[in-house]
CSV table of C-alpha atoms in Angstrom, one decimal:
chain,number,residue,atom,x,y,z
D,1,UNK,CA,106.8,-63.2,32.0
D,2,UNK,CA,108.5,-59.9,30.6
D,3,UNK,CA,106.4,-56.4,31.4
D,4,UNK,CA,106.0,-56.7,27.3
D,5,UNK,CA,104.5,-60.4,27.3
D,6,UNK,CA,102.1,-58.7,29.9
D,7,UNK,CA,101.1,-55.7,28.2
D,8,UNK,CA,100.4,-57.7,24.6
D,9,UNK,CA,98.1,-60.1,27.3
D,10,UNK,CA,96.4,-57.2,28.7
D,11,UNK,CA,97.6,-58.1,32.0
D,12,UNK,CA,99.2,-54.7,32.8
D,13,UNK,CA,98.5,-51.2,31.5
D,14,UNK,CA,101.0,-48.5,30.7
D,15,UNK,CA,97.9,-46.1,32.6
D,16,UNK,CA,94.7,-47.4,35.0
D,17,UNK,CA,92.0,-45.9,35.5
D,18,UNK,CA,91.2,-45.7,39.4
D,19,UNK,CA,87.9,-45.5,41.3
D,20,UNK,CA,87.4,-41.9,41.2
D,21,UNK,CA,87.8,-41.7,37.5
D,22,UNK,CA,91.0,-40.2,37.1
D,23,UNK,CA,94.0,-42.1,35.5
D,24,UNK,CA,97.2,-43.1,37.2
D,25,UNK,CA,100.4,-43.9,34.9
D,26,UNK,CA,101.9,-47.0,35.6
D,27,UNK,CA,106.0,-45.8,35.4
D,28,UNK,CA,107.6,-49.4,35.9
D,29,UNK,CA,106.0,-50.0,32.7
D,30,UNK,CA,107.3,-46.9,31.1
D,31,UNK,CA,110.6,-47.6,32.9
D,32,UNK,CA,110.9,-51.0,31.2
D,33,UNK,CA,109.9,-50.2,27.8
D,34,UNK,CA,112.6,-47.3,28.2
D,35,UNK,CA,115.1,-49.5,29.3
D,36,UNK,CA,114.8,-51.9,25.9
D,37,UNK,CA,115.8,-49.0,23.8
D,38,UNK,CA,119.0,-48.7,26.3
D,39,UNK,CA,119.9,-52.5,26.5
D,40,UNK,CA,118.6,-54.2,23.7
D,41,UNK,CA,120.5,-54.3,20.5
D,42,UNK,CA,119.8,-53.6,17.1
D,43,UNK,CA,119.1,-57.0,14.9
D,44,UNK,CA,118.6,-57.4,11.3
D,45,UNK,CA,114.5,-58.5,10.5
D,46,UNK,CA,112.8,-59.8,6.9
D,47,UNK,CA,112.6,-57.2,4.6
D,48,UNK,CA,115.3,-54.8,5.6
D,49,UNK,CA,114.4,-53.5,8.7
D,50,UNK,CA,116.3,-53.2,12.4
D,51,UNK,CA,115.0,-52.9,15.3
D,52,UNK,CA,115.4,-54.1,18.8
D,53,UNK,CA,115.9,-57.4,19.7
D,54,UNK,CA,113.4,-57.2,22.3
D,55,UNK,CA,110.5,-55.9,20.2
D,56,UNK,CA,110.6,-58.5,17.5
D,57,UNK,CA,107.9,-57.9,15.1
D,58,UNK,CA,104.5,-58.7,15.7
D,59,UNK,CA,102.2,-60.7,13.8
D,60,UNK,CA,98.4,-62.1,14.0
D,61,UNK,CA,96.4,-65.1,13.4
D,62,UNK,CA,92.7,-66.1,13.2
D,63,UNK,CA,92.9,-67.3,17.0
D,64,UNK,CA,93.5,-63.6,18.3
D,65,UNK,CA,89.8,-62.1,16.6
D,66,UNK,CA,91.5,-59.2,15.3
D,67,UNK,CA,91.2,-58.2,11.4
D,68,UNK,CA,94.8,-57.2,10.6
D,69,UNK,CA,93.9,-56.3,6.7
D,70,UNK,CA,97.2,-56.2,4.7
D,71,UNK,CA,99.2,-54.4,3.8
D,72,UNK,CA,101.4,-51.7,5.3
D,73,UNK,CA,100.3,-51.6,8.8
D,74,UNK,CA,102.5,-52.2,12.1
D,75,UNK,CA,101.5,-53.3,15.8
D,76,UNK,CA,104.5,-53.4,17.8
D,77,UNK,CA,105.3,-55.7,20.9
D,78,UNK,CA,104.2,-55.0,24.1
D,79,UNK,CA,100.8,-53.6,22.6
D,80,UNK,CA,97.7,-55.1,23.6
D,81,UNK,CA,95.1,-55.3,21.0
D,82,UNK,CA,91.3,-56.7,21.8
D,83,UNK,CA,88.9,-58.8,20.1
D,84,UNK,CA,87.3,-57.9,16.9
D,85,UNK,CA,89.4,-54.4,16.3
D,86,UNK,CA,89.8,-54.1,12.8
D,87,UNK,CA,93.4,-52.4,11.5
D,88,UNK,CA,93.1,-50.7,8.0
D,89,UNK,CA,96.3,-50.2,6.5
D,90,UNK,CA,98.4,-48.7,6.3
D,91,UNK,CA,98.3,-48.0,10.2
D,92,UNK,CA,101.2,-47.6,13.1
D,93,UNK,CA,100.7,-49.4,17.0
D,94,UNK,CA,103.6,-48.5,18.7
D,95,UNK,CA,104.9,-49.9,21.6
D,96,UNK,CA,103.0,-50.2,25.7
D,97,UNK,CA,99.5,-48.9,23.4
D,98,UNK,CA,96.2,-50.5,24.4
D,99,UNK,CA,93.5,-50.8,22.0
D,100,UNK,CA,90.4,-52.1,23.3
D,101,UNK,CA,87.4,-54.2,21.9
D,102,UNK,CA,85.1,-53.4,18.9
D,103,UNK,CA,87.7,-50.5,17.9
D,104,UNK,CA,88.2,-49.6,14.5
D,105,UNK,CA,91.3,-48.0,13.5
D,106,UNK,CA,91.4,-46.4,9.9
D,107,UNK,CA,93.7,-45.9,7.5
D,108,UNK,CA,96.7,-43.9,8.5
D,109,UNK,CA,96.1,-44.0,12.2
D,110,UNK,CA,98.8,-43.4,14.4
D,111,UNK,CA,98.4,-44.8,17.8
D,112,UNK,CA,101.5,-43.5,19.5
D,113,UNK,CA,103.3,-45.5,22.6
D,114,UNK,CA,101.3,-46.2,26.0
D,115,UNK,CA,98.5,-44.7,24.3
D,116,UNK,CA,95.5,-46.3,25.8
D,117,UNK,CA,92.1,-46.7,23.8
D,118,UNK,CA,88.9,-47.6,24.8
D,119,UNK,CA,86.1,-50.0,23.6
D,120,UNK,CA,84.1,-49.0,20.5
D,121,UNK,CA,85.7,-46.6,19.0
D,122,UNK,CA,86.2,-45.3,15.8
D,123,UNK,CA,89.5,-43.7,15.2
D,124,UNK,CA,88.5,-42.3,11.4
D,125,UNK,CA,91.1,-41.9,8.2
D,126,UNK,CA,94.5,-39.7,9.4
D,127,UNK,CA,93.8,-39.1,13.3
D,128,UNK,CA,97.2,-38.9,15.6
D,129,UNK,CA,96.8,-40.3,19.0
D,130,UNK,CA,100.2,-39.2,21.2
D,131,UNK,CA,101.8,-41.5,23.1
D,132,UNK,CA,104.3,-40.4,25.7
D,133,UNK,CA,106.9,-42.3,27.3
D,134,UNK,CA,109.1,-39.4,28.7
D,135,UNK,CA,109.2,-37.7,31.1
D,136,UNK,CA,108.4,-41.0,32.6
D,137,UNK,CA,105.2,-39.3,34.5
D,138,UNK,CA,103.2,-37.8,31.9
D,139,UNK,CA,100.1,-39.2,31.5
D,140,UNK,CA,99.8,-40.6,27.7
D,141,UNK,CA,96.9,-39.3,25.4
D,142,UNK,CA,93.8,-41.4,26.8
D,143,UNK,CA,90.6,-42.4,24.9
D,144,UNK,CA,87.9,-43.8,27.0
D,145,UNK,CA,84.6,-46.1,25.8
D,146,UNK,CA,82.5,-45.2,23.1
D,147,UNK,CA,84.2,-42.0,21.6
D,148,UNK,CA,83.9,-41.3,17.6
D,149,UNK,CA,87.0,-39.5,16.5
D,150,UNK,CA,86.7,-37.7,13.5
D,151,UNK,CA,89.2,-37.7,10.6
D,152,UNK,CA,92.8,-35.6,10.5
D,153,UNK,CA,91.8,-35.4,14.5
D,154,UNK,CA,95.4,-34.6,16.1
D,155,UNK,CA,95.9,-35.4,20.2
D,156,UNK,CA,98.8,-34.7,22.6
D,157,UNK,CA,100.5,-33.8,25.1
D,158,UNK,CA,98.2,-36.5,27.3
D,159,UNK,CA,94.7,-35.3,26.3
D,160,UNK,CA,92.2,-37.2,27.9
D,161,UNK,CA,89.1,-37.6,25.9
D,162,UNK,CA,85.9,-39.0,28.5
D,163,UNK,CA,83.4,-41.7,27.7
D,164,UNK,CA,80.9,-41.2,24.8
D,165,UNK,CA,82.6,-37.6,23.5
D,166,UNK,CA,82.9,-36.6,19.8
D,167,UNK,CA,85.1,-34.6,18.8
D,168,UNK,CA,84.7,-33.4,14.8
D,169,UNK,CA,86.8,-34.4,11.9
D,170,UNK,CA,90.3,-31.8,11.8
D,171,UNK,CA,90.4,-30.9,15.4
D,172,UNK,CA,93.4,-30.4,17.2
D,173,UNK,CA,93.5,-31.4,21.0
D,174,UNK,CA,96.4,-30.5,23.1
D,175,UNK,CA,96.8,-29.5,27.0
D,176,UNK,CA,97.6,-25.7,25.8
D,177,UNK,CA,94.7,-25.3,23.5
D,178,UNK,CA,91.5,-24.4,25.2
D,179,UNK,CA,87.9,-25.7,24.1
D,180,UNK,CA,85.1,-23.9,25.3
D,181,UNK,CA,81.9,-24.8,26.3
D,182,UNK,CA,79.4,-23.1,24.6
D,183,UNK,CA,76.6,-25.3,26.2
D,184,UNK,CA,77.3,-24.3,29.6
D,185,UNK,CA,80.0,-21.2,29.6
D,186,UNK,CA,83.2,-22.9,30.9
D,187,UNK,CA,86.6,-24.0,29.8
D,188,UNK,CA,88.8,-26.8,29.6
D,189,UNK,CA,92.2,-27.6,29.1
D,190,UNK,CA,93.4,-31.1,28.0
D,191,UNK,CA,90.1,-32.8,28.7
D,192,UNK,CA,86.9,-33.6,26.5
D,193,UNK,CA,84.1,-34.3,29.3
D,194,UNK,CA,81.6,-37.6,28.7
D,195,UNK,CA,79.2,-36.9,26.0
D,196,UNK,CA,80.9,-33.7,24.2
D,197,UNK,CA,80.6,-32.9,20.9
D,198,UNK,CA,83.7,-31.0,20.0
D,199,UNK,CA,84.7,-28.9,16.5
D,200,UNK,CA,86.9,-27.0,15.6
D,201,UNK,CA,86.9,-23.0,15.7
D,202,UNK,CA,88.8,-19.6,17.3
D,203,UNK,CA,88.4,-17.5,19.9
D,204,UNK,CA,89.0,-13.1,19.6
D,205,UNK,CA,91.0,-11.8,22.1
D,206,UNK,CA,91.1,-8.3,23.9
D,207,UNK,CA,93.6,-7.5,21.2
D,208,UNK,CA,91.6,-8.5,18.4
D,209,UNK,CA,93.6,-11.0,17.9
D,210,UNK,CA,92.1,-14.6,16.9
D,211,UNK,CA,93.5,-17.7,18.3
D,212,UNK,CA,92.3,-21.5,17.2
D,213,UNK,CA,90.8,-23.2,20.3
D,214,UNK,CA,87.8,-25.8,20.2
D,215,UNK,CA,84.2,-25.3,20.9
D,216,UNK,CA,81.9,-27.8,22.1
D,217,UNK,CA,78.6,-26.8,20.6
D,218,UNK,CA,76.1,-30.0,22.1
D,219,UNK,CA,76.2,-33.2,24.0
D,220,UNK,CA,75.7,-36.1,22.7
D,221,UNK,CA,72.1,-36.9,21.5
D,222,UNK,CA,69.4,-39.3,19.7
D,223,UNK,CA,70.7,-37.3,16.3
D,224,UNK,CA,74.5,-37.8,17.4
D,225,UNK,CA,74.2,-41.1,17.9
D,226,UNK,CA,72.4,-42.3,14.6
D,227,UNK,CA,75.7,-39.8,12.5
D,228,UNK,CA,78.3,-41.6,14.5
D,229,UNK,CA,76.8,-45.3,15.3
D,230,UNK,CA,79.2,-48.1,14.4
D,231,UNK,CA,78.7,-50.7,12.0
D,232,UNK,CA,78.8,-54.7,13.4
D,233,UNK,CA,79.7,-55.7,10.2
D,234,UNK,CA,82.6,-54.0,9.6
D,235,UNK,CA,83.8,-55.6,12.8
C-alpha cells in the first residue's frame, strides 16, 4: 500500500498528535507526496484537466458516509475524509489533508495540503485553512475537535487552533500576528488555546501607530455554545 492509499484510509497522518499534546509532523509523508510532483507525469483526465498520474481524481460513493453535494468541489488523493462530513460546493481538499468526523465544510472552503482537521467542526462560507508541504518540517495549519470557524476566517503559516476555540467570522490567523488575551492579560503567537473565543481587532503602539492583531474577549460558555452548536441534520 502507497503512503497515499494510507492517508485516504486514515492509516497515516501528514501530523500526530503526541501524548503531551503538542503535534509532531510526519516528513516521510511530506517527503512522498513531494516526490509525486517530481516523478509522476502529467496525464490527460475527463473534462480537460492534467494532473499527475499518481493523484488520479477522487470520487465518492454512498458506502464512504460522506455528502459530496455537486457541483464544483475537489478532494484530492491521498486525503482522508471521515464519516458523515458534508462538502458544499464549490470547495478544494488538497492533497495529505485530514478531515475528520461530523465536519462540515462550506462553500468555498479551502483546505490546503497536510492540513489536519478535527471532529465537529464547522469550517463556515470562504475560510482558508493553510497547508504546508515545504520546508518539509513546518508544521501544517492544525484544527483540533469541536472548533467553530467563522466565515472569510484566513490561517497559515501552521496555526494551531486547540479543542473547543472559536475564532469570529473575518479573522486572520498567522504565526506573526499576535492575539491577545484580554481575559487573562497574555499573548500568543500562532496558537488559539482550548475554549477561546477569538475576533478580530488592533492593537496601538508606542508610536501611535495601529496594527491588526486578534483579541480573545471570552471562553467558551453556556451562551457560546447554544450561537455555534451544530445541526445533526445537516450532517
Amino acid at each position: 500500500m502507497s503512503i497515499i492509499d494510507e492517508l485516504q484510509s486514515g492509516q497515516r497522518r501528514a501530523a500526530n498528535k503526541t501524548l503531551t499534546g503538542s503535534w509532531k509532523v510526519d516528513t516521510e509523508v511530506k517527503g512522498a507526496i513531494l516526490n509525486i510532483f517530481k516523478t509522476s507525469l502529467n496525464v490527460d483526465y475527463p473534462g480537460g484537466f492534467v494532473d499527475k498520474e499518481a493523484l488520479k481524481p477522487r470520487e465518492f460513493t454512498e458506502k464512504d458516509d460522506v455528502r459530496m453535494v455537486p457541483y464544483g468541489s475537489t478532494v484530492r488523493p491521498g486525503t482522508y475524509i471521515g464519516k458523515h462530513v458534508v462538502i458544499m460546493p464549490p470547495s478544494y481538499i488538497n492533497v495529505g489533508a485530514y478531515v475528520d468526523d461530523n465536519t462540515m465544510v462550506d462553500s468555498h472552503v479551502l483546505v490546503g495540503s497536510c492540513a489536519q482537521v478535527g471532529k465537529n467542526v464547522h469550517l463556515s462560507a470562504g475560510v482558508q485553512v493553510g497547508g504546508v508541504l515545504e520546508p518539509i518540517g513546518e508544521r501544517p495549519c492544525i484544527i483540533e475537535d469541536n472548533v467553530f470557524v467563522g466565515a472569510g476566517t484566513i490561517l497559515t503559516e501552521g496555526v494551531l487552533v486547540r479543542k473547543n476555540a472559536v475564532i469570529a467570522a473575518g479573522v486572520t490567523l498567522t504565526k506573526s500576528i499576535p492575539i491577545f488575551d484580554h481575559i487573562y492579560d497574555t499573548k500568543y503567537y500562532g496558537e488559539v488555546p482550548e475554549n477561546a473565543v477569538v475576533v478580530p481587532g488592533s492593537r496601538t503602539l508606542k508610536t501611535g501607530v495601529n496594527i491588526a492583531c486578534c483579541v480573545i474577549v471570552k471562553y467558551r460558555d453556556f451562551g457560546t455554545d447554544k450561537a455555534v452548536a451544530l445541526e445533526e441534520a445537516l450532517r
